[in-house]
CSV table of C-alpha atoms in Angstrom, one decimal:
chain,number,residue,atom,x,y,z
A,1213,ASP,CA,-176.4,-176.2,175.0
A,1214,THR,CA,-179.3,-174.8,173.0
A,1215,ALA,CA,-178.9,-171.1,172.4
A,1216,VAL,CA,-182.5,-170.3,171.5
A,1217,SER,CA,-185.0,-172.9,172.6
A,1218,GLN,CA,-188.8,-173.0,171.8
A,1219,THR,CA,-191.4,-175.2,173.3
A,1220,PRO,CA,-193.4,-177.0,172.1
A,1221,LYS,CA,-191.9,-178.1,168.7
A,1222,TYR,CA,-195.3,-179.2,167.5
A,1223,LEU,CA,-198.7,-177.9,168.5
A,1224,VAL,CA,-202.0,-179.2,167.1
A,1225,THR,CA,-205.1,-177.6,168.4
A,1226,GLN,CA,-208.7,-176.9,167.5
A,1227,MET,CA,-210.1,-173.6,166.3
A,1228,GLY,CA,-211.1,-171.3,169.1
A,1229,ASN,CA,-208.6,-172.6,171.6
A,1230,ASP,CA,-206.0,-170.5,173.4
A,1231,LYS,CA,-202.4,-171.6,173.3
A,1232,SER,CA,-198.9,-170.4,174.2
A,1233,ILE,CA,-195.5,-170.9,172.8
A,1234,LYS,CA,-192.4,-170.3,175.0
A,1235,CYS,CA,-189.0,-169.1,174.0
A,1236,GLU,CA,-185.8,-168.8,176.0
A,1237,GLN,CA,-182.3,-167.7,175.0
A,1238,ASN,CA,-179.2,-168.3,177.0
A,1239,LEU,CA,-177.0,-166.0,174.9
A,1240,GLY,CA,-177.3,-162.9,177.0
A,1241,HIS,CA,-178.9,-161.1,174.1
A,1242,ASP,CA,-180.9,-158.0,174.8
A,1243,THR,CA,-183.4,-158.3,171.9
A,1244,MET,CA,-185.8,-161.1,171.1
A,1245,TYR,CA,-188.2,-161.5,168.1
A,1246,TRP,CA,-191.1,-163.6,166.9
A,1247,TYR,CA,-191.3,-164.4,163.2
A,1248,LYS,CA,-194.0,-166.3,161.3
A,1249,GLN,CA,-193.1,-168.6,158.4
A,1250,ASP,CA,-196.0,-169.5,156.1
A,1251,SER,CA,-196.4,-172.6,153.9
A,1252,LYS,CA,-194.3,-170.9,151.1
A,1253,LYS,CA,-191.4,-170.4,153.5
A,1254,PHE,CA,-191.9,-166.7,153.7
A,1255,LEU,CA,-190.6,-165.2,157.0
A,1256,LYS,CA,-192.4,-162.2,158.4
A,1257,ILE,CA,-191.6,-160.4,161.6
A,1258,MET,CA,-194.4,-160.2,164.2
A,1259,PHE,CA,-192.8,-158.7,167.4
A,1260,SER,CA,-189.6,-157.5,168.8
A,1261,TYR,CA,-188.7,-156.9,172.4
A,1262,ASN,CA,-185.6,-155.1,173.8
A,1263,ASN,CA,-184.9,-155.6,177.5
A,1264,LYS,CA,-188.6,-156.5,178.1
A,1265,GLU,CA,-189.8,-153.5,176.1
A,1266,LEU,CA,-191.9,-153.9,173.0
A,1267,ILE,CA,-190.1,-152.3,170.1
A,1268,ILE,CA,-191.8,-153.7,167.0
A,1269,ASN,CA,-195.4,-154.7,166.7
A,1270,GLU,CA,-196.2,-155.4,163.1
A,1271,THR,CA,-199.7,-155.7,161.8
A,1272,VAL,CA,-200.7,-158.7,163.8
A,1273,PRO,CA,-204.2,-159.5,165.1
A,1274,ASN,CA,-204.5,-158.5,168.7
A,1275,ARG,CA,-205.3,-162.2,169.4
A,1276,PHE,CA,-201.5,-162.5,169.5
A,1277,SER,CA,-200.0,-161.2,172.6
A,1278,PRO,CA,-196.2,-161.4,173.4
A,1279,LYS,CA,-195.0,-161.4,177.0
A,1280,SER,CA,-191.5,-160.9,178.1
A,1281,PRO,CA,-191.0,-161.6,181.9
A,1282,ASP,CA,-187.3,-160.9,181.5
A,1283,LYS,CA,-184.8,-160.3,178.7
A,1284,ALA,CA,-184.1,-164.1,178.3
A,1285,HIS,CA,-187.7,-165.0,177.7
A,1286,LEU,CA,-190.3,-164.0,175.1
A,1287,ASN,CA,-193.5,-166.0,175.1
A,1288,LEU,CA,-196.3,-165.8,172.5
A,1289,HIS,CA,-199.9,-166.3,173.6
A,1290,ILE,CA,-202.6,-166.7,171.0
A,1291,ASN,CA,-206.3,-166.4,171.7
A,1292,SER,CA,-209.2,-167.8,169.7
A,1293,LEU,CA,-207.0,-169.7,167.2
A,1294,GLU,CA,-208.0,-169.6,163.6
A,1295,LEU,CA,-207.2,-171.9,160.7
A,1296,GLY,CA,-205.0,-169.2,159.1
A,1297,ASP,CA,-202.8,-169.1,162.2
A,1298,SER,CA,-201.3,-172.5,161.1
A,1299,ALA,CA,-197.7,-171.8,160.4
A,1300,VAL,CA,-194.2,-172.3,161.8
A,1301,TYR,CA,-193.4,-169.7,164.4
A,1302,PHE,CA,-189.7,-168.8,165.1
A,1303,CYS,CA,-188.2,-167.1,168.0
A,1304,ALA,CA,-184.9,-165.3,167.5
A,1305,SER,CA,-182.5,-163.1,169.5
A,1306,SER,CA,-179.8,-160.6,168.8
A,1307,GLN,CA,-177.3,-158.6,170.8
A,1308,VAL,CA,-175.9,-155.5,169.3
A,1309,PHE,CA,-177.2,-153.6,166.4
A,1310,ARG,CA,-176.8,-155.5,163.1
A,1311,SER,CA,-175.1,-158.6,164.4
A,1312,GLY,CA,-177.5,-161.1,162.9
A,1313,TYR,CA,-180.2,-163.0,164.6
A,1314,THR,CA,-179.9,-166.4,166.2
A,1315,PHE,CA,-183.1,-168.4,165.6
A,1316,GLY,CA,-184.8,-171.2,167.5
A,1317,SER,CA,-185.8,-174.4,165.8
A,1318,GLY,CA,-189.4,-173.3,165.4
A,1319,THR,CA,-192.9,-174.3,166.6
A,1320,ARG,CA,-195.1,-175.9,164.0
A,1321,LEU,CA,-198.7,-174.8,164.9
A,1322,THR,CA,-201.6,-176.6,163.2
A,1323,VAL,CA,-205.1,-175.4,163.8
A,1324,VAL,CA,-207.8,-177.9,162.9
B,856,GLY,CA,-193.8,-151.7,149.9
B,857,GLU,CA,-190.2,-152.4,149.2
B,858,SER,CA,-189.1,-155.9,149.5
B,859,VAL,CA,-186.2,-158.4,149.0
B,860,GLY,CA,-186.7,-161.1,146.4
B,861,LEU,CA,-185.0,-163.9,144.7
B,862,HIS,CA,-184.5,-164.7,140.9
B,863,LEU,CA,-184.6,-168.5,141.3
B,864,PRO,CA,-186.9,-170.4,143.6
B,865,THR,CA,-185.1,-173.7,143.1
B,866,LEU,CA,-181.6,-174.7,142.2
B,867,SER,CA,-180.1,-178.1,141.6
B,868,VAL,CA,-176.4,-178.6,141.4
B,869,GLN,CA,-174.0,-181.5,141.1
B,870,GLU,CA,-171.9,-182.3,144.1
B,871,GLY,CA,-168.6,-180.7,143.8
B,872,ASP,CA,-169.8,-177.9,141.6
B,873,ASN,CA,-170.1,-174.3,142.7
B,874,SER,CA,-173.5,-172.8,143.5
B,875,ILE,CA,-174.7,-169.3,143.0
B,876,ILE,CA,-177.9,-168.0,144.7
B,877,ASN,CA,-179.1,-164.6,143.8
B,878,CYS,CA,-181.2,-162.0,145.5
B,879,ALA,CA,-182.5,-158.6,144.4
B,880,TYR,CA,-183.5,-155.9,146.8
B,881,SER,CA,-185.4,-152.8,146.1
B,882,ASN,CA,-184.8,-150.7,149.2
B,883,SER,CA,-181.9,-148.4,148.3
B,884,ALA,CA,-181.6,-147.5,152.0
B,885,SER,CA,-180.6,-151.0,152.9
B,886,ASP,CA,-177.1,-151.1,154.3
B,887,TYR,CA,-176.7,-154.5,155.9
B,888,PHE,CA,-177.4,-157.9,154.4
B,889,ILE,CA,-177.3,-161.4,155.7
B,890,TRP,CA,-177.6,-164.8,154.2
B,891,TYR,CA,-179.3,-167.6,156.1
B,892,LYS,CA,-179.5,-171.3,155.6
B,893,GLN,CA,-182.6,-173.2,156.7
B,894,GLU,CA,-182.5,-177.0,156.8
B,895,SER,CA,-185.6,-179.0,157.0
B,896,GLY,CA,-187.3,-178.8,160.4
B,897,LYS,CA,-184.8,-176.3,161.7
B,898,GLY,CA,-184.6,-172.6,162.1
B,899,PRO,CA,-182.6,-170.3,159.8
B,900,GLN,CA,-178.9,-170.3,160.5
B,901,PHE,CA,-176.6,-167.4,159.9
B,902,ILE,CA,-174.1,-168.0,157.1
B,903,ILE,CA,-172.5,-164.7,156.3
B,904,ASP,CA,-173.2,-161.0,156.3
B,905,ILE,CA,-172.0,-157.9,154.5
B,906,ARG,CA,-172.3,-154.2,155.0
B,907,SER,CA,-173.0,-151.7,152.3
B,908,ASN,CA,-169.5,-150.3,152.5
B,909,MET,CA,-168.2,-153.6,151.1
B,910,ASP,CA,-168.8,-155.4,147.8
B,911,LYS,CA,-167.4,-158.8,148.7
B,912,ARG,CA,-166.9,-160.9,151.7
B,913,GLN,CA,-165.5,-164.4,152.0
B,914,GLY,CA,-166.1,-167.1,154.6
B,915,GLN,CA,-165.4,-170.8,154.6
B,916,ARG,CA,-166.5,-172.0,151.2
B,917,VAL,CA,-168.9,-169.1,150.9
B,918,THR,CA,-168.6,-165.7,149.3
B,919,VAL,CA,-171.2,-162.9,149.3
B,920,LEU,CA,-171.1,-160.3,146.6
B,921,LEU,CA,-173.0,-157.0,146.8
B,922,ASN,CA,-173.7,-154.8,143.9
B,923,LYS,CA,-175.4,-151.6,145.2
B,924,THR,CA,-175.7,-150.1,141.7
B,925,VAL,CA,-178.2,-152.7,140.6
B,926,LYS,CA,-179.3,-153.7,144.1
B,927,HIS,CA,-178.2,-157.3,143.8
B,928,LEU,CA,-176.8,-159.7,146.3
B,929,SER,CA,-175.4,-163.2,145.6
B,930,LEU,CA,-174.2,-166.1,147.7
B,931,GLN,CA,-171.5,-168.3,146.1
B,932,ILE,CA,-170.9,-171.8,147.6
B,933,ALA,CA,-167.7,-173.5,146.5
B,934,ALA,CA,-167.5,-177.3,146.0
B,935,THR,CA,-171.2,-177.8,147.0
B,936,GLN,CA,-171.7,-180.7,149.3
B,937,PRO,CA,-174.9,-182.7,150.1
B,938,GLY,CA,-175.0,-181.0,153.5
B,939,ASP,CA,-175.5,-177.7,151.7
B,940,SER,CA,-179.0,-178.8,150.6
B,941,ALA,CA,-181.4,-176.4,152.2
B,942,VAL,CA,-183.4,-173.3,151.6
B,943,TYR,CA,-181.3,-170.1,151.5
B,944,PHE,CA,-182.6,-166.7,152.4
B,945,CYS,CA,-181.2,-163.3,152.0
B,946,ALA,CA,-182.2,-160.7,154.5
B,947,GLU,CA,-181.7,-156.9,154.6
B,948,THR,CA,-182.2,-154.1,157.0
B,949,ALA,CA,-182.2,-150.4,156.8
B,950,THR,CA,-184.3,-149.6,159.8
B,951,TYR,CA,-183.0,-149.1,163.3
B,952,SER,CA,-186.2,-149.2,165.3
B,953,GLY,CA,-184.9,-148.7,168.8
B,954,ALA,CA,-182.1,-149.4,171.1
B,955,GLY,CA,-180.5,-152.7,170.2
B,956,SER,CA,-183.4,-153.7,167.9
B,957,TYR,CA,-183.5,-153.8,164.1
B,958,GLN,CA,-185.9,-155.4,161.7
B,959,LEU,CA,-184.7,-157.9,159.2
B,960,THR,CA,-186.7,-158.3,156.0
B,961,PHE,CA,-186.4,-161.7,154.4
B,962,GLY,CA,-186.5,-162.7,150.8
B,963,LYS,CA,-188.6,-165.5,149.5
B,964,GLY,CA,-186.0,-168.2,149.7
B,965,THR,CA,-184.2,-170.5,147.2
B,966,LYS,CA,-184.2,-174.2,147.6
B,967,LEU,CA,-180.8,-175.7,146.9
B,968,SER,CA,-180.7,-179.4,146.0
B,969,VAL,CA,-177.3,-181.1,145.7
B,970,ILE,CA,-177.2,-184.1,143.4
B,971,PRO,CA,-174.7,-186.7,144.7
């Protein structure tokens, strides 16, 4: 049983395209997150949703739009992809305050 | 802005030796810290956490030490094994941004290589 699952695992696309990454958690957690990991392994938060409500929205281009249809899903849609969007994107979830995150296995996005 | 950082970007240890990975943080308001392990091609995995009202916490083969005076965090791995090879991150939080949600700030990561 995968606790936090992301699809696809790899995504190669051309500049200017629109793509989506899906995330689902079966842990019953109330909060879900998107993190971006760059080529130097630095992890930076992008968004946080709690019970389908946007809580954190860091300085992220508005080409990135998260969507949470229910508290078990948090998808990331990216419009007009740019070369600099190439990175690994991680979805994570947490339950109660300060209990640690559970991460998905990541989606490696390559924009060519 | 305030950040969490690491002293050593890479660490090589002999199998069976103890490993120590260090982390410095600058936000004095941070009160909860977590160590994560990230293996190649996988997401970060929770190892151990510690709250600011403690200075030491032990798990299975791992110990986290917190020195709030100098804002320093360390992860000790006893009898390091090849399976411990990974990138290790410290993360901290002092912000409670809403009901059930909090923001973890991650350090830069240290790559641990275990020599058989």
